């Protein structure tokens, strides 16, 4: 009885330590990446290449998802607001929920599964095929040459992707509310402009997406670099990237929302 | 993929991102506070401000003329001291009346200004002396009942 209780307590303790260790390892790796990121800027073409793979390649999924999310918000918002006789506020609802929450969070989740997993798989495979060791043999620091550009590419691409997602969402809401349902176009935009404050909503949205971009890029590069150099190791690392990035995004979102929108 | 195509795509990506940010800034949102760069500050005491918040609009005849910049409790007079930033291009006379009003039935609260007849205008730091606080529903109902109960004996006699 007592032994069983101690056993489960031990398990809880081990899990907690494991999580703390994981966060600590990612943070240490992040600091290491930042210290070796001079190469990413001196040879900016490397970063541009990674921005292409994590940013441009994610464009389709981000734009299409943004459009659909905005359309769904327009439909659902109209259904609810119509019962209160304030269907014109649907623009406000769509724009505020997209800029404050859905834009940064959903685009970061998509980014983690589209670009984050690719970064991890690529780095993991480079490690498994000993390309990273080969670089070290040639006195090239793999963190500066491989990790840094991928980290910065993802970090710089994320806020832009989030802004595009939000803009597409607002356009999707406009299509549904104004063109399909027939809400007045002037009221749609003016109520939206009255409610969305640039400093309070748009800038905070950008800050959020930058933080998410940092978290996803750091986790993705770390998982790839720390992956066991086997087929299973790489596949496990890819899964872990998506899972822990998603959890990190949602946890950070709660903290950031509490700081930004407490009043 | 060669360098030029790659650069082109990333260029398109970055430009599209900034276009989206500009769209969010100017079409979706509006810059509040920043457009009142040239303003003057006036204060007003209210017995009750209801649900008035900082950054609430100050309107005259329904037109936005300024914003509430600070609200604090005045411990000397024991009422609310509201500081407002008004557009410098719009002068108001010294006997302007300020009242806390509500837009619509459930709308946000704002400060309404009605200009008076004085020839002197409000300056930076001057105080609006004619004020009317927010209407509190409970007090209104209370007053209604009091006036009804005072009426009632007279009405019975007639």
XYZ file of C-alpha atoms in Angstrom:
421
model
C 0.000 0.000 0.000
C 2.579 2.498 1.207
C 5.016 1.141 -1.341
C 2.458 1.704 -4.144
C 1.820 5.278 -2.977
C 5.541 5.997 -2.869
C 5.889 4.484 -6.308
C 3.283 6.764 -7.861
C 4.756 9.766 -6.034
C 8.125 8.815 -7.491
C 6.550 8.717 -10.937
C 5.074 12.197 -10.469
C 8.443 13.454 -9.326
C 10.238 11.847 -12.247
C 7.751 13.344 -14.719
C 8.081 16.812 -13.215
C 11.862 16.622 -13.336
C 11.703 15.386 -16.917
C 9.521 18.334 -17.988
C 11.718 20.828 -16.134
C 14.798 19.228 -17.673
C 13.244 19.469 -21.134
C 12.426 23.176 -20.728
C 15.888 23.827 -19.316
C 17.580 22.002 -22.185
C 15.612 24.003 -24.775
C 16.506 27.273 -23.014
C 20.198 26.365 -22.808
C 20.130 25.409 -26.486
C 18.360 28.696 -27.305
C 21.109 30.685 -25.570
C 23.709 28.649 -27.429
C 21.951 29.366 -30.747
C 21.738 33.076 -29.987
C 25.442 33.180 -29.119
C 26.324 31.603 -32.455
C 23.858 33.554 -34.573
C 26.349 36.039 -36.028
C 26.714 33.748 -39.059
C 22.965 33.892 -39.711
C 23.219 37.636 -40.256
C 26.647 37.886 -41.816
C 25.631 35.313 -44.400
C 22.004 36.413 -44.580
C 21.377 34.318 -47.697
C 21.393 31.269 -45.421
C 18.590 32.771 -43.337
C 16.712 33.812 -46.477
C 16.870 30.217 -47.685
C 15.359 29.003 -44.406
C 12.728 31.758 -44.511
C 11.758 30.348 -47.882
C 11.342 26.823 -46.521
C 9.545 27.720 -43.302
C 7.747 30.889 -44.445
C 6.925 30.760 -48.126
C 6.198 27.021 -48.060
C 3.699 27.562 -45.202
C 1.904 30.340 -47.085
C -0.774 28.196 -48.718
C -1.883 26.452 -45.529
C -1.778 29.722 -43.543
C -3.762 31.741 -46.093
C -6.386 29.061 -46.728
C -6.839 28.302 -43.017
C -7.082 32.016 -42.244
C -9.765 32.476 -44.853
C -11.773 29.524 -43.552
C -11.415 30.497 -39.890
C -12.598 34.021 -40.730
C -15.542 32.664 -42.710
C -16.597 30.344 -39.892
C -16.294 33.198 -37.384
C -18.427 35.353 -39.672
C -21.141 32.715 -39.913
C -21.148 31.785 -36.236
C -20.879 35.374 -35.100
C -23.738 36.423 -37.331
C -25.952 33.590 -36.044
C -25.429 34.656 -32.427
C -25.357 38.432 -32.826
C -28.457 38.438 -35.000
C -30.555 37.256 -32.038
C -29.486 40.432 -30.201
C -30.201 42.577 -33.213
C -26.594 43.674 -33.606
C -25.524 41.811 -36.720
C -23.301 44.761 -37.726
C -20.970 43.960 -34.825
C -19.915 40.779 -36.603
C -16.938 42.700 -38.041
C -15.844 43.648 -34.529
C -16.196 40.076 -33.344
C -14.217 38.625 -36.251
C -11.455 41.246 -36.103
C -11.019 41.194 -32.316
C -10.982 37.427 -31.958
C -8.560 37.107 -34.868
C -6.108 39.826 -33.841
C -6.116 39.005 -30.154
C -6.189 35.210 -30.128
C -6.886 33.150 -33.188
C -4.459 34.842 -35.566
C -1.285 34.333 -33.530
C -2.312 31.040 -31.899
C -3.738 29.140 -34.873
C -1.041 30.317 -37.255
C 1.611 29.315 -34.689
C 0.030 25.866 -34.306
C -0.030 25.452 -38.090
C 3.523 26.765 -38.300
C 4.657 24.240 -35.679
C 3.155 21.321 -37.555
C 4.102 22.531 -41.042
C 7.526 24.144 -40.594
C 8.603 23.070 -37.099
C 8.321 19.375 -37.869
C 10.193 19.860 -41.149
C 13.034 21.681 -39.378
C 13.317 18.889 -36.785
C 13.221 16.126 -39.387
C 15.836 17.866 -41.520
C 18.267 18.483 -38.659
C 17.619 15.031 -37.204
C 18.357 13.404 -40.534
C 21.499 15.497 -40.953
C 22.603 14.194 -37.576
C 21.645 10.593 -38.391
C 23.617 10.708 -41.641
C 26.538 12.277 -39.736
C 26.511 15.476 -41.755
C 26.737 17.495 -38.541
C 29.796 15.541 -37.387
C 31.312 15.996 -40.831
C 30.904 19.759 -40.469
C 32.591 19.664 -37.082
C 35.464 17.759 -38.679
C 35.816 20.624 -41.152
C 35.890 23.062 -38.200
C 32.477 24.445 -39.109
C 30.244 24.950 -36.117
C 26.961 23.174 -36.991
C 25.055 25.395 -34.542
C 26.187 28.516 -36.385
C 25.856 27.038 -39.876
C 22.768 24.793 -39.590
C 20.796 25.676 -36.459
C 21.141 29.485 -36.464
C 19.705 30.196 -39.930
C 16.805 27.796 -39.320
C 16.039 29.406 -35.991
C 16.140 32.960 -37.341
C 14.290 32.049 -40.511
C 11.421 30.631 -38.491
C 11.496 33.454 -35.971
C 11.327 36.147 -38.678
C 8.700 34.338 -40.740
C 6.242 33.729 -37.903
C 4.936 37.303 -37.261
C 4.488 37.846 -41.009
C 2.566 34.587 -41.343
C 0.386 35.521 -38.381
C -0.367 38.966 -39.874
C -1.335 37.347 -43.175
C -3.500 34.800 -41.395
C -5.324 37.565 -39.508
C -5.765 39.696 -42.625
C -7.127 36.730 -44.577
C -9.461 35.932 -41.696
C -10.883 39.442 -41.697
C -11.364 39.215 -45.462
C -13.080 35.829 -44.992
C -15.390 37.362 -42.404
C -16.076 40.218 -44.831
C -16.928 37.798 -47.642
C -19.415 35.888 -45.476
C -20.941 38.796 -43.565
C -21.112 41.464 -46.260
C -21.159 39.663 -49.603
C -23.032 36.466 -48.685
C -25.303 37.509 -45.802
C -25.641 41.170 -46.671
C -24.544 43.033 -43.535
C -23.932 46.702 -44.348
C -20.361 47.153 -45.528
C -19.882 50.589 -43.962
C -21.102 49.454 -40.549
C -18.938 46.323 -40.797
C -15.708 48.314 -41.270
C -16.500 51.318 -39.087
C -17.558 49.255 -36.071
C -14.437 47.165 -36.537
C -12.217 50.230 -36.696
C -13.914 51.647 -33.632
C -13.192 48.539 -31.595
C -9.741 47.431 -32.796
C -6.997 49.569 -31.332
C -3.656 49.426 -33.099
C -1.461 49.627 -29.999
C -3.635 47.424 -27.840
C -4.656 44.771 -30.357
C -2.495 44.752 -33.488
C 0.869 45.384 -31.823
C 0.108 42.877 -29.062
C -0.850 40.365 -31.732
C 2.549 40.858 -33.368
C 4.326 40.488 -30.017
C 2.449 37.266 -29.355
C 3.329 35.788 -32.725
C 6.998 36.769 -32.307
C 7.085 34.967 -28.945
C 5.409 31.906 -30.470
C 7.859 32.000 -33.384
C 10.750 32.063 -30.915
C 9.318 29.130 -28.946
C 8.514 26.987 -31.984
C 11.862 27.625 -33.679
C 13.799 26.958 -30.480
C 11.915 23.719 -29.782
C 12.108 22.507 -33.388
C 15.855 23.104 -33.728
C 16.554 21.631 -30.286
C 14.522 18.484 -30.942
C 16.295 17.960 -34.251
C 19.716 18.515 -32.727
C 19.001 16.292 -29.709
C 17.322 13.500 -31.712
C 18.762 10.022 -31.480
C 20.563 9.410 -34.795
C 18.228 6.618 -35.869
C 15.033 6.407 -37.916
C 12.933 6.048 -34.749
C 14.848 8.852 -33.077
C 14.036 11.273 -35.887
C 10.371 10.276 -36.067
C 10.026 10.564 -32.278
C 11.728 13.958 -32.319
C 9.354 15.202 -35.020
C 6.351 14.138 -32.968
C 7.793 15.742 -29.852
C 8.331 18.991 -31.732
C 4.671 19.243 -32.689
C 3.395 18.184 -29.252
C 5.653 20.345 -27.118
C 5.423 23.344 -29.484
C 1.643 23.212 -29.334
C 1.661 22.968 -25.552
C 4.228 25.779 -25.311
C 2.151 28.000 -27.623
C -1.028 27.517 -25.603
C 0.725 27.971 -22.243
C 2.575 31.102 -23.422
C -0.669 32.408 -24.885
C -2.359 32.203 -21.507
C 0.505 34.076 -19.836
C 0.703 36.744 -22.577
C -3.066 37.251 -22.636
C -3.096 37.647 -18.864
C -0.390 40.321 -19.118
C -1.768 42.157 -22.172
C -5.530 42.112 -21.708
C -6.053 42.061 -17.970
C -8.048 45.281 -17.806
C 16.203 26.135 -56.624
C 18.574 28.931 -57.601
C 19.396 31.975 -55.518
C 17.426 34.506 -57.591
C 14.111 32.608 -57.470
C 14.557 32.016 -53.767
C 15.188 35.690 -53.090
C 12.200 36.641 -55.217
C 9.855 34.369 -53.285
C 11.133 35.523 -49.905
C 10.793 39.117 -51.135
C 7.178 38.492 -52.119
C 6.618 36.814 -48.753
C 8.040 39.724 -46.742
C 6.175 42.351 -48.785
C 2.912 40.395 -48.419
C 3.516 40.186 -44.667
C 4.014 43.929 -44.373
C 0.971 44.586 -46.549
C -1.010 42.422 -44.125
C 0.338 44.413 -41.156
C -0.558 47.697 -42.871
C -4.014 46.338 -43.653
C -4.482 45.428 -39.987
C -3.216 48.832 -38.887
C -5.198 51.103 -41.190
C -8.198 49.122 -42.412
C -9.010 46.859 -39.468
C -7.825 49.014 -36.592
C -7.557 52.669 -35.877
C -4.813 54.529 -34.099
C -6.334 56.095 -31.027
C -4.559 58.668 -28.917
C -1.845 59.183 -31.515
C -4.115 61.313 -33.722
C -4.583 63.759 -30.844
C -1.001 64.909 -30.876
C -1.933 68.566 -30.796
C -4.252 68.821 -27.829
C -4.951 70.717 -24.659
C -5.828 69.340 -21.272
C -8.916 70.263 -19.259
C -10.266 68.791 -16.041
C -13.777 68.348 -14.688
C -15.227 67.152 -11.395
C -18.139 64.723 -11.620
C -20.257 63.498 -8.722
C -20.492 60.136 -10.489
C -18.784 58.904 -13.631
C -20.689 55.629 -13.948
C -18.698 53.266 -16.149
C -16.470 55.879 -17.795
C -13.024 54.537 -18.650
C -9.684 56.057 -19.553
C -9.441 56.527 -23.355
C -13.228 56.927 -23.562
C -14.256 59.420 -26.273
C -15.116 63.055 -25.593
C -17.808 64.164 -28.018
C -19.615 67.347 -28.845
C -22.803 66.989 -30.904
C -21.730 63.409 -31.451
C -18.412 64.354 -33.064
C -15.202 63.076 -31.499
C -13.261 66.068 -30.123
C -10.961 64.376 -27.601
C -10.325 61.518 -25.218
C -10.390 60.961 -21.479
C -6.754 60.750 -20.426
C -7.011 60.135 -16.686
C -9.586 59.423 -14.015
C -8.848 59.660 -10.332
C -10.639 60.134 -7.070
C -10.298 63.601 -5.592
C -9.887 63.251 -1.834
C -10.511 66.986 -1.203
C -13.939 67.161 -2.800
C -14.694 63.460 -2.576
C -15.762 63.150 -6.176
C -14.264 61.965 -9.472
C -11.678 64.120 -11.242
C -11.622 63.438 -14.973
C -8.814 64.783 -17.169
C -9.509 65.118 -20.882
C -7.323 65.827 -23.903
C -9.191 67.995 -26.414
C -8.258 68.745 -29.998
C -6.455 72.090 -30.115
C -8.279 73.185 -33.253
C -11.632 73.058 -31.462
C -12.088 75.800 -28.846
C -14.747 75.565 -26.152
C -16.042 78.472 -24.049
C -15.266 78.582 -20.317
C -18.890 77.882 -19.404
C -19.024 74.630 -21.358
C -21.103 71.884 -19.773
C -19.597 68.405 -19.517
C -21.823 65.411 -18.885
C -21.259 61.667 -18.745
C -23.532 60.106 -21.340
C -24.152 56.662 -22.785
C -24.257 55.887 -26.486
C -27.306 53.724 -27.106
C -28.952 51.744 -24.334
C -26.073 49.398 -23.575
C -23.312 51.315 -25.353
C -20.056 52.643 -23.991
C -19.990 55.775 -21.864
C -18.479 59.011 -23.090
C -18.162 62.638 -22.048
C -20.459 65.017 -23.911
C -19.517 68.693 -24.171
C -22.066 71.463 -24.805
C -20.489 74.821 -25.405
C -21.814 77.908 -23.614
C -22.014 81.609 -24.426
C -18.836 83.026 -22.843
C -16.361 84.709 -25.157
C -13.311 83.319 -23.285
C -12.195 79.832 -24.253
C -10.890 76.932 -22.190
C -7.109 76.809 -22.011
C -4.525 74.164 -21.135
C -5.215 73.099 -17.563
C -8.531 74.930 -17.070
C -11.443 73.301 -15.331
C -14.961 72.759 -16.632
C -17.188 73.833 -13.754
C -20.582 72.925 -15.151
C -20.775 69.161 -15.001
C -23.418 66.510 -14.841
C -22.512 63.020 -13.722
C -23.768 59.718 -15.018
C -27.341 58.736 -14.349
C -27.518 55.793 -11.979
C -30.536 53.643 -12.631
C -31.082 52.684 -8.985
C -31.069 56.334 -7.879
C -33.475 57.275 -10.659
C -35.897 54.557 -9.622
C -35.503 55.619 -5.976
C -36.294 59.237 -6.816
C -39.248 58.129 -8.883
C -40.714 56.221 -5.948
C -40.090 59.084 -3.516
C -41.800 61.564 -5.788
C -44.689 59.144 -6.330
C -45.160 58.618 -2.605
C -45.127 62.375 -1.998
C -47.684 62.862 -4.746
C -49.958 60.099 -3.539
C -51.625 61.881 -0.507
C -52.414 64.947 -2.638
C -53.828 62.774 -5.369
C -56.022 60.964 -2.794
C -57.434 64.244 -1.415
C -58.443 65.422 -4.846
